[in-house]
Coordinates of C-alpha atoms in Angstrom, one line a residue:
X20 CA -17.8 29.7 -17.7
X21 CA -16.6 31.2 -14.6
X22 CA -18.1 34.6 -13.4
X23 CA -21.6 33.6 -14.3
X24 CA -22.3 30.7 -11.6
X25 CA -22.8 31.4 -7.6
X26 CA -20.0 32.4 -5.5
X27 CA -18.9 31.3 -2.4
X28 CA -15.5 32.1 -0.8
X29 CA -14.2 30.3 2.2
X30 CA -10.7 30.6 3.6
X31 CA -9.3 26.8 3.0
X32 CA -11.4 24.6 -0.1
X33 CA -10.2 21.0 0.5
X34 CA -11.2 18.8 -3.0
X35 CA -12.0 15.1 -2.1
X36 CA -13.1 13.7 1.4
X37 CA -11.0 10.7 1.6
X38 CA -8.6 10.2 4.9
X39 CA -5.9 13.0 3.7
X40 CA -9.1 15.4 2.6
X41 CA -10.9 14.5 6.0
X42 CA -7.5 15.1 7.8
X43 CA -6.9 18.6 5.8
X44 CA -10.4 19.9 6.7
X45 CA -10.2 19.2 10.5
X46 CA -7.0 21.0 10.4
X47 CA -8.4 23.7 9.1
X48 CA -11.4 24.2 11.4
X49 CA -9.1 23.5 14.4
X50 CA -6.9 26.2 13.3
X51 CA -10.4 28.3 13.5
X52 CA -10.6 29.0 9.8
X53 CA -13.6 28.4 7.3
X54 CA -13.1 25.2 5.5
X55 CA -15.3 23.6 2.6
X56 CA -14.7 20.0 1.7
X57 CA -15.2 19.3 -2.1
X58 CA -16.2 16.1 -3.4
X59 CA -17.1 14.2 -6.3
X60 CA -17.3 11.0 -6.1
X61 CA -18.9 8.1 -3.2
X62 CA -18.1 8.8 0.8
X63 CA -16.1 6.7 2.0
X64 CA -12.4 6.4 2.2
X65 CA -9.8 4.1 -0.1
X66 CA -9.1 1.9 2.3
X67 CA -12.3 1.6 3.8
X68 CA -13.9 0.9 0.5
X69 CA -11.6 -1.1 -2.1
X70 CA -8.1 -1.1 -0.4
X71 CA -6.8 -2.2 3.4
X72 CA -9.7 -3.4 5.2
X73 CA -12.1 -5.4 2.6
X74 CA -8.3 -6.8 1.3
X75 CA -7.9 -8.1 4.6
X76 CA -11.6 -9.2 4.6
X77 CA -10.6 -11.6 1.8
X78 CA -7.0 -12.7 3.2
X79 CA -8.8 -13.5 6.8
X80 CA -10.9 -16.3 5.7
X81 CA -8.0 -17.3 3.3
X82 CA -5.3 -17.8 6.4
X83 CA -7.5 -19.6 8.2
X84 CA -8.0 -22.2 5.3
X85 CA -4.4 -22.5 4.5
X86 CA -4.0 -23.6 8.2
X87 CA -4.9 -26.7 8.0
X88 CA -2.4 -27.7 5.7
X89 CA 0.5 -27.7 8.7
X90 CA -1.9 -29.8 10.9
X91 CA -0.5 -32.9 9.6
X92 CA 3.3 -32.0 10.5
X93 CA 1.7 -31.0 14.0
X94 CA 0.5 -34.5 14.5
X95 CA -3.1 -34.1 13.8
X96 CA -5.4 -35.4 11.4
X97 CA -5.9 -32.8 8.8
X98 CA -9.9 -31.8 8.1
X99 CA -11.5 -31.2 4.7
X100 CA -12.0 -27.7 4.0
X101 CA -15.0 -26.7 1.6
X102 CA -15.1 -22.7 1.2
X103 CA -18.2 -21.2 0.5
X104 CA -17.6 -18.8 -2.2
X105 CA -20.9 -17.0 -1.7
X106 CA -20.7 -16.9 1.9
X107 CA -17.0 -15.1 1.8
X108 CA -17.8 -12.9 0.1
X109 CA -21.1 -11.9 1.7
X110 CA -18.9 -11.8 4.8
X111 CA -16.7 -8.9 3.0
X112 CA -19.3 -6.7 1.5
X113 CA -21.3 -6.6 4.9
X114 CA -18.2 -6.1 7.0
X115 CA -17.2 -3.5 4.3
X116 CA -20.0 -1.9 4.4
X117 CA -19.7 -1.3 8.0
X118 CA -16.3 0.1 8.1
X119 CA -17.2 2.4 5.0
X120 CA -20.5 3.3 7.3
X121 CA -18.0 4.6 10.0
X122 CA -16.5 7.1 7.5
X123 CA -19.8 8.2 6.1
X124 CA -21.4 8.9 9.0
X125 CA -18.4 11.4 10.0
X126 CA -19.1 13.0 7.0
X127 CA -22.8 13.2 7.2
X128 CA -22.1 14.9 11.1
X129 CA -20.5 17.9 9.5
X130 CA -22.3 21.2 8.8
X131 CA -23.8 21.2 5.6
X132 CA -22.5 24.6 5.0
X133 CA -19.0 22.8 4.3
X134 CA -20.2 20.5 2.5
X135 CA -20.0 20.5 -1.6
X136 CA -20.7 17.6 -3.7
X137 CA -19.2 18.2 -6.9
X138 CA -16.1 17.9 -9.5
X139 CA -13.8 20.7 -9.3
X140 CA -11.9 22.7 -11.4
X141 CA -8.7 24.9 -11.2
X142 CA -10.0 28.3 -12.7
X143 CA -6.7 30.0 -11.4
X144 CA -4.7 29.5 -8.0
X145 CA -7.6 30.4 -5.6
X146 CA -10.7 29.5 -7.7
X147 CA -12.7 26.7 -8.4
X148 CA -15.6 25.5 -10.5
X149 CA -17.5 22.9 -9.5
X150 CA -19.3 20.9 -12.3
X151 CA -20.0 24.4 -13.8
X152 CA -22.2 25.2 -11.6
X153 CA -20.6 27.1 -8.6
X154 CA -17.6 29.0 -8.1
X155 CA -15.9 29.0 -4.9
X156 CA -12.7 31.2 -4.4
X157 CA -10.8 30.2 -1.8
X158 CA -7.7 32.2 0.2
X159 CA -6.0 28.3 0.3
X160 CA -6.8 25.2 -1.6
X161 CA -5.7 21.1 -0.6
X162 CA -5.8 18.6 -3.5
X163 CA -6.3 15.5 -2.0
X164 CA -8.3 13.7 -4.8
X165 CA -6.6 10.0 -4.0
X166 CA -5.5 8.0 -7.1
X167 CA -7.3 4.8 -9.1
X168 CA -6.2 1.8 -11.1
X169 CA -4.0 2.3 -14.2
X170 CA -3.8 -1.0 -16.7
X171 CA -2.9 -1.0 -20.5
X172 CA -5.6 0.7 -22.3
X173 CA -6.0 -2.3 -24.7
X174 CA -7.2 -4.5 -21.5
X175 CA -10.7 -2.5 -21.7
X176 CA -11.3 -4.8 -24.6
X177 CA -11.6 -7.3 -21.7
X178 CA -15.2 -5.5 -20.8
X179 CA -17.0 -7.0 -17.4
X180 CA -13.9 -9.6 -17.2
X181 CA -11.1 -7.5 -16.7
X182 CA -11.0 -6.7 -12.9
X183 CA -9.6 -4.3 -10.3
X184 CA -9.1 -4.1 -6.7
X185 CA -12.3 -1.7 -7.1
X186 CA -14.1 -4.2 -8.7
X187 CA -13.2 -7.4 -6.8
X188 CA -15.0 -6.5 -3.4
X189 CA -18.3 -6.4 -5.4
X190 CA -18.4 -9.6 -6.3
X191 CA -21.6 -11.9 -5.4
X192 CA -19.0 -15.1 -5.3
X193 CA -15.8 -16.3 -5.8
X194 CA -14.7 -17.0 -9.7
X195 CA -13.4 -20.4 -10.5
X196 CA -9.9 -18.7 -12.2
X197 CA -8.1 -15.2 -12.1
X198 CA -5.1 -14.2 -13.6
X199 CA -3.3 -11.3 -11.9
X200 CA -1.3 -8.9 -13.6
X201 CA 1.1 -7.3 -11.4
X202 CA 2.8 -8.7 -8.1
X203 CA 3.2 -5.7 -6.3
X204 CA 1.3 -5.2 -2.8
X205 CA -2.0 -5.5 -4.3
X206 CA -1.7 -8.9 -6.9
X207 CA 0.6 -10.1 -4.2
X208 CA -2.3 -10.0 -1.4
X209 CA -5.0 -10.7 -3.3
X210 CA -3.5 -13.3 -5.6
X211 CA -2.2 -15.6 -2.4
X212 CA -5.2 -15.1 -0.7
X213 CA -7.9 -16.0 -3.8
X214 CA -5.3 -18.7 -4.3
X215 CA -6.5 -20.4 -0.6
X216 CA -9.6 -19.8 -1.2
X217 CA -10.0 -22.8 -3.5
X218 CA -9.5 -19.9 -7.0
X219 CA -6.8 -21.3 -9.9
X220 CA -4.6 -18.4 -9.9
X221 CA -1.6 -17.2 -11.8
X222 CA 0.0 -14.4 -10.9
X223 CA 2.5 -12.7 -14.3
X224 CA 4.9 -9.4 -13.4
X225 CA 6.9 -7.5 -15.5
X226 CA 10.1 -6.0 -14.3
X227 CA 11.2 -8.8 -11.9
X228 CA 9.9 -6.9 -9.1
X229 CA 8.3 -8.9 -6.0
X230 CA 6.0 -6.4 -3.7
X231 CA 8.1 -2.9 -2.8
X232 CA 11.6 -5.3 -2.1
X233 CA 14.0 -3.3 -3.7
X234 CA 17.0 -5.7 -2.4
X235 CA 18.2 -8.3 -5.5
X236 CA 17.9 -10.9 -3.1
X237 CA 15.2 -10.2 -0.7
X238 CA 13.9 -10.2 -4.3
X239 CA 15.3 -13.5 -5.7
X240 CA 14.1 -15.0 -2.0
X241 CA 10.8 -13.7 -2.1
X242 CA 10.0 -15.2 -5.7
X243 CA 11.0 -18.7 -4.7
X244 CA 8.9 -18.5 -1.4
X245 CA 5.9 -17.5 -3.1
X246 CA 6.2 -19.7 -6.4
X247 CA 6.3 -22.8 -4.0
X248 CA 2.9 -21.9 -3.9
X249 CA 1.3 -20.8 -6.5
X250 CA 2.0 -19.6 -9.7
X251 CA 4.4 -16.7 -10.2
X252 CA 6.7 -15.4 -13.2
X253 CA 8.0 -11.6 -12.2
X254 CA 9.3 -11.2 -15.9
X255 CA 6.2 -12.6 -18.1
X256 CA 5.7 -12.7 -21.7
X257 CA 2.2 -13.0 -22.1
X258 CA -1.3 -11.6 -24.6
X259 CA -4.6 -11.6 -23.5
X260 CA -7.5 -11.5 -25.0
X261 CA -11.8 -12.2 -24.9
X262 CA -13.2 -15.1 -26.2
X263 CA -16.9 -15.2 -25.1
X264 CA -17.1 -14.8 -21.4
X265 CA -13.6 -16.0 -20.8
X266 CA -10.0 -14.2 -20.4
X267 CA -7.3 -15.9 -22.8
X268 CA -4.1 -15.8 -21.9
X269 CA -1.8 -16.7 -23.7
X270 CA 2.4 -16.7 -22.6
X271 CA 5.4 -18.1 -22.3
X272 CA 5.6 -20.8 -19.3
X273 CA 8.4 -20.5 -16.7
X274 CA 10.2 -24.3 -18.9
X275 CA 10.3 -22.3 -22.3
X276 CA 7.3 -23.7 -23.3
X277 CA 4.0 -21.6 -24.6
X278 CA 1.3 -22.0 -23.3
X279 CA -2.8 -21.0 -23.7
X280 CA -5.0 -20.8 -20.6
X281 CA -8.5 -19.1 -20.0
X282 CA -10.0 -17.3 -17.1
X283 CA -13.1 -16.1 -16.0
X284 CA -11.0 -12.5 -14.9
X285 CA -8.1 -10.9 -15.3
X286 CA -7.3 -9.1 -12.2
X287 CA -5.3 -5.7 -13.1
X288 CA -3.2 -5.0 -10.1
X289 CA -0.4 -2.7 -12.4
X290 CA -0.2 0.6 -10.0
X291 CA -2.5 3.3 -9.5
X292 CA -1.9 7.1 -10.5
X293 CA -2.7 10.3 -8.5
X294 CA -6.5 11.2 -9.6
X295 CA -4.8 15.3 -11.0
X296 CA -5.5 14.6 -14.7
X297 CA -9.2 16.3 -14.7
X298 CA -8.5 19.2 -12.2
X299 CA -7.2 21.9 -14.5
X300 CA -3.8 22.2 -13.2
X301 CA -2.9 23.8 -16.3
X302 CA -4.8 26.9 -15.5
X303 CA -3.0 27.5 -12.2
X304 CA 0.8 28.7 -11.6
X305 CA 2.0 24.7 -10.5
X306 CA 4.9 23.5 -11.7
X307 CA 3.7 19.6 -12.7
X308 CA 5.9 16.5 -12.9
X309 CA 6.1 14.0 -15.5
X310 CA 3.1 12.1 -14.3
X311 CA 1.0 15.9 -13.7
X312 CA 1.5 16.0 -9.9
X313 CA 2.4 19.5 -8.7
X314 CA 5.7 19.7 -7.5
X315 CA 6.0 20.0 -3.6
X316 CA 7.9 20.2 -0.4
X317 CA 7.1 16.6 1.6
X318 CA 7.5 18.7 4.7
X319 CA 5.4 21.4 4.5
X320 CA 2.6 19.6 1.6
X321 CA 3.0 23.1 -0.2
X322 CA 2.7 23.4 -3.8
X323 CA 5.9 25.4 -5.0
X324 CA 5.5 28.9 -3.7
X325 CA 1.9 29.1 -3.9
X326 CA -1.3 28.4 -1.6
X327 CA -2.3 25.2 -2.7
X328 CA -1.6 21.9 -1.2
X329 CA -1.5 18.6 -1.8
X330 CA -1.8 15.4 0.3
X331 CA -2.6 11.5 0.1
X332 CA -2.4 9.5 -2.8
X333 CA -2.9 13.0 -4.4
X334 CA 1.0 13.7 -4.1
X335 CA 2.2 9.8 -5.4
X336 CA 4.5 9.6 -2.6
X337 CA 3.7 7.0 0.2
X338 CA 0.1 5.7 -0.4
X339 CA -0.7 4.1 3.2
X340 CA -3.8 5.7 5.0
X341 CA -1.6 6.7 8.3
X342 CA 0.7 8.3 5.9
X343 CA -2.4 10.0 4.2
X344 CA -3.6 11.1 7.4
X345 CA -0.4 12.9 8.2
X346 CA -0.3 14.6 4.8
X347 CA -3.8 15.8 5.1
X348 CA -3.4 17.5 9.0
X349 CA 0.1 19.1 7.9
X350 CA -1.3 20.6 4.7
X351 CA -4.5 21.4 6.1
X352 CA -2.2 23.2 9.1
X353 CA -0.6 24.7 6.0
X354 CA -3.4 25.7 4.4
X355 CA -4.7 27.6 7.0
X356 CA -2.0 29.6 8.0
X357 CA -0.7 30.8 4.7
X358 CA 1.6 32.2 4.1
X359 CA 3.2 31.4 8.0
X360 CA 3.5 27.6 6.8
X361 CA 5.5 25.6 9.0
X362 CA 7.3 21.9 8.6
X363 CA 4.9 19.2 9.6
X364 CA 6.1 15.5 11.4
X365 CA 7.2 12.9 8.8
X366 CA 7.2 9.8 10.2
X367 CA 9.8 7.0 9.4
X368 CA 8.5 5.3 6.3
X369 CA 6.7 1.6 7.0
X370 CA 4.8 -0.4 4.5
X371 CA 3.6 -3.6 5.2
X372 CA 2.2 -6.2 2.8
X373 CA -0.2 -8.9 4.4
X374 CA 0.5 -11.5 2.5
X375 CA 2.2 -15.1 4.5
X376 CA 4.8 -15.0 4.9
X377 CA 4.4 -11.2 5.6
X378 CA 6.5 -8.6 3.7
X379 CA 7.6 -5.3 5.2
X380 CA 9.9 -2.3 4.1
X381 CA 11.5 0.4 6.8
X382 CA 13.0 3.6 6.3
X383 CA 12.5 3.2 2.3
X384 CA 14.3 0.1 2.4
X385 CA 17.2 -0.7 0.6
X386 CA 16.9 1.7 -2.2
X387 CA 17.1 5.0 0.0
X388 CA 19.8 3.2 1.8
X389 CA 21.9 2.2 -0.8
X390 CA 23.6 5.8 -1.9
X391 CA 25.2 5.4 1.3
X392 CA 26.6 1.8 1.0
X393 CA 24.9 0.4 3.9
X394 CA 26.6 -2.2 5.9
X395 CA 23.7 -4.6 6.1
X396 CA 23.1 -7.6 8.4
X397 CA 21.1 -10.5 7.7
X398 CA 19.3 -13.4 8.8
X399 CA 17.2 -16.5 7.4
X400 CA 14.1 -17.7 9.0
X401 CA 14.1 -20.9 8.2
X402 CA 16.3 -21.8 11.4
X403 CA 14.6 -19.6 13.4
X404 CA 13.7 -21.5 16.9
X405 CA 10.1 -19.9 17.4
X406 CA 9.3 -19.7 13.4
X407 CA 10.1 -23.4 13.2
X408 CA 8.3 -24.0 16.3
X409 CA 5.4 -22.8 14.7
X410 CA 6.4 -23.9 11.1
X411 CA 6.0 -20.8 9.8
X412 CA 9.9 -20.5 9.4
X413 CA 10.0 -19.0 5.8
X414 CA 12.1 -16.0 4.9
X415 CA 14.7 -13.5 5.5
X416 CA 15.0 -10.2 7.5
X417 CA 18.1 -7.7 6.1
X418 CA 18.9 -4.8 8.5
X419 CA 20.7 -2.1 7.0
X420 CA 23.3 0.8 8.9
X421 CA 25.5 3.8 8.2
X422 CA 28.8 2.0 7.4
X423 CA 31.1 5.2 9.6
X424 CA 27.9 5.8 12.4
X425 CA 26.4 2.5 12.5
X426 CA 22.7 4.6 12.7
X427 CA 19.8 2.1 11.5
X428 CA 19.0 3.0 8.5
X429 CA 16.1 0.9 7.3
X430 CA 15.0 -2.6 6.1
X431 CA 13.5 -5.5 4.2
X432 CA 12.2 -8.7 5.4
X433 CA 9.9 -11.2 4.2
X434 CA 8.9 -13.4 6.9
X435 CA 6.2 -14.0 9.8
X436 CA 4.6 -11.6 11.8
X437 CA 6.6 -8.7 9.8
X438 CA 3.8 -6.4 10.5
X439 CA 5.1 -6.3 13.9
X440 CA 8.9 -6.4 13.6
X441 CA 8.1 -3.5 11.2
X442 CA 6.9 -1.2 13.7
X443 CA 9.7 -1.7 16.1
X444 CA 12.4 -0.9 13.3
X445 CA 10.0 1.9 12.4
X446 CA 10.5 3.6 15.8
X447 CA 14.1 2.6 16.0
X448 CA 14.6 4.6 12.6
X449 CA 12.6 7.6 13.6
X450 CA 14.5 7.5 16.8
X451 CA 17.7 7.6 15.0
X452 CA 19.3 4.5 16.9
X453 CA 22.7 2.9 16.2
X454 CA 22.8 -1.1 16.0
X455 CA 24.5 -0.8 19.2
X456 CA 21.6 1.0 21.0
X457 CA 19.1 -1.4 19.6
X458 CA 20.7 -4.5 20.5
X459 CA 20.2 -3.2 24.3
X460 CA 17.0 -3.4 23.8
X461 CA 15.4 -6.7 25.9
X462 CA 14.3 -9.5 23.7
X463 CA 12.5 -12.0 25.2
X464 CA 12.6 -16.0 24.4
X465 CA 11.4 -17.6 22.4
X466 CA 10.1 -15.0 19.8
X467 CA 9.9 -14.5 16.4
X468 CA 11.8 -11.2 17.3
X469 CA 15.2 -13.2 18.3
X470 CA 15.3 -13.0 14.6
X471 CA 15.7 -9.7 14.4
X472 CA 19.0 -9.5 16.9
X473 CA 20.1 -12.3 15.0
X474 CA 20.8 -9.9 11.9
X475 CA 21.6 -6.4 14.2
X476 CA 24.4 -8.8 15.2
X477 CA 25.3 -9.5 11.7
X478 CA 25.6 -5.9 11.5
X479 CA 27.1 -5.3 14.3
X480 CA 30.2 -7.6 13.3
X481 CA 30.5 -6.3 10.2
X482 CA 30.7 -3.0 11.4
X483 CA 33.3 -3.7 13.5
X484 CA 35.3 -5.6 10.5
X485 CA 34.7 -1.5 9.0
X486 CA 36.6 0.3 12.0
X487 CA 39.2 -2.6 11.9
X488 CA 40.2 -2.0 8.8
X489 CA 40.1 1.9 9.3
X490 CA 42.3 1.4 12.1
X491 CA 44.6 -0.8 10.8
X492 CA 45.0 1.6 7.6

């Protein structure tokens, strides 16, 4: 009970030390105030540990295996491939390890004076209990406690054969079969990618959802790209169930038919939820959500009217580590100069999913453009010189622009190197351009990017159709 433990007060108590609880805490010292980080679990952040960089670990070795499939339309003698399953995935726990290493050993440099290992617990708006053993009241608190895998409770039947992301990085080999549940970012990267590495995948969805496309058709396209490679239903019927030390799935197939399959894991990638269900939040003034999270201003981080904060996956908005990082300085900022808070920098929303072709959304896509009945351009890669060139010409790229301004508004595109094209509609959002402005940007030849004017063109006519019309009316 609270009252009989320890105290200790500090100005700013940040609780978890992943990249938005790092973030926060350097905030807080740099605005010169006392700052205690709070955390419960393993160093090391999300992404370091089970998210972007052993993901990309896996789909490395994966790319470079599916390669050889084009060499034959390149004119060369294609080369038997034999994967190692072992050695991969020695490869991705070591390298791992090193990049989790980095963040640990940041960590381990800071005083131990603000440093608390530890669960905590809301006692009221400014104090916490840690594992009922201290109490620390603090002027300003930052929940940045990240979030974990959520699958149907009946799937823990499964035991040691039902499998996260979390789980996934830890193994000693590669399994003969998976089946993935859920082809959002995570079943779609790691589906494709254990797919090339020589596992029998299938990949089931519910929803008809393909990654974070939001666009019917970027949707529809999407689906038949990737199902002319491996197995994919978006809207599955399926039960699944243990029988010995297999997974038994059992669904309808994509003809009608029904159909019984085993696997040695079923792969749970169905979401992940904000880690605020064990904090207390009930004893503290927060107005919560439907899903628990507190209720907050995105540009500030603060929590209603109150001193408490909330960044990273913590807040369920955008759960990317640059977007965590941002979170964590601004409410860490906040945090620290309570009650003087101030509006932090939001950048323009980019998400990228690494599967190939490459998927990436800009500016929320087409569902934060579509209230204002975008005028949107597009183009198709499969015509595209430099994609064909280097027969990876798969996809489509949809631009989308205020139908009276013509101002960018965001976009979808599946296609190659959309990690890249990303970041340049990225700026070009956050700089508020028109399609006008961006189409005098330079674009060289022959590049991937000529793909890109291709559909600001699009645009561009269409929006001149638009002020036609006005005119003529």
């Amino acid at each position: 009970m609270a009252g009989t433990q320890p105290t200790i007060e500090t100005d700013v108590a940040v609780i978890g030390a992943g990249t938005a609880g790092l973030a926060a805490y350097r905030a807080a010292k740099a605005a010169g105030r006392r700052a205690l980080l709070i955390e419960g679990g393993e160093h090391g952040t999300t992404c370091a540990r089970v998210g972007c960089m052993p993901s990309k670990l896996l789909i490395a070795p994966a790319e470079a295996a599916h390669a050889v499939g084009r060499f034959a339309a390149f004119g060369m003698q294609p080369v038997a491939v034999k994967v190692d399953r072992r050695a991969v995935m020695e490869r991705v726990r070591v390298e791992r390890d090193r990049f989790v290493a980095f963040v640990t050993d940041d960590v381990d440099a800071l005083p131990d004076a603000d440093k608390l290992s530890g669960r905590a617990t809301f006692v009221d708006d400014r104090s916490l209990l840690i594992d009922d053993r201290i109490l620390v009241k603090a002027a300003s608190i930052v929940i940045a406690t990240g979030s974990s895998p959520v699958f149907p409770v009946a799937w823990r039947a499964l035991g040691d054969r039902l499998a996260t992301n979390e789980d996934i990085f830890e193994w000693d080999e590669l399994p003969e079969s998976v089946a993935v549940f859920g082809p959002g970012v995570v079943g779609l990267e790691l589906g494709q990618a254990l797919h090339r590495l020589g596992v029998r995948v299938k990949v089931f969805g519910r929803g008809g959802g393909v990654g974070p496309l939001s666009n019917p058709a970027m949707i529809d396209h999407a689906r038949k790209v990737f199902e002319q490679e491996f197995y994919l239903d978006i809207n599955a019927h399926a039960e699944v169930g243990r029988d010995g030390d297999e997974v038994v799935v059992t669904y309808r197939a994509l003809d009608g038919s029904t159909q019984t399959e085993r696997f040695a894991y079923l792969v749970a990638a169905t979401g992940r939820a904000p880690n605020v269900d064990k904090l207390g939040l009930e004893n503290t003034t927060l107005a919560l959500d439907a899903r628990g999270v507190p209720l907050y201003d995105r540009t500030t981080l603060q929590c209603g009217g109150s001193s408490i904060f909330v960044a990273g996956d913590a807040s369920d908005d955008s759960p990317v580590l640059h977007e965590a990082s941002d979170e964590g300085r601004i409410a860490g900022d906040n945090a620290a100069r309570f009650p003087a808070i101030r509006s932090g920098l939001r950048r323009a929303l980019l998400s990228v999913v690494f599967t190939d072709p490459q998927i990436c959304i800009v500016g929320g896509g087409y569902a934060s453009a579509r209230p204002a009945a975008p005028v949107i351009g597009e183009v198709s890669f499969e015509n595209q010189g430099r994609a064909r060139v280097m027969l990876r010409n798969q996809g489509m790229l949809q631009v989308y622009a205020d139908s009276t301004t013509g101002v960018f508004l965001g976009a979808e595109m599946i296609g190659p190197d959309a990690e890249h094209i990303g970041h340049l509609l990225a700026w070009a959002r956050q700089m508020n351009l028109t399609i006008d402005q961006m189409l005098e940007m330079p674009f060289y030849h022959p590049v991937v990017e000529e793909g890109l004017r291709s559909a600001l063109r699009d645009a561009r006519v269409k929006l001149a159709m638009i002020a036609r019309a006005k005119r003529a009316a």
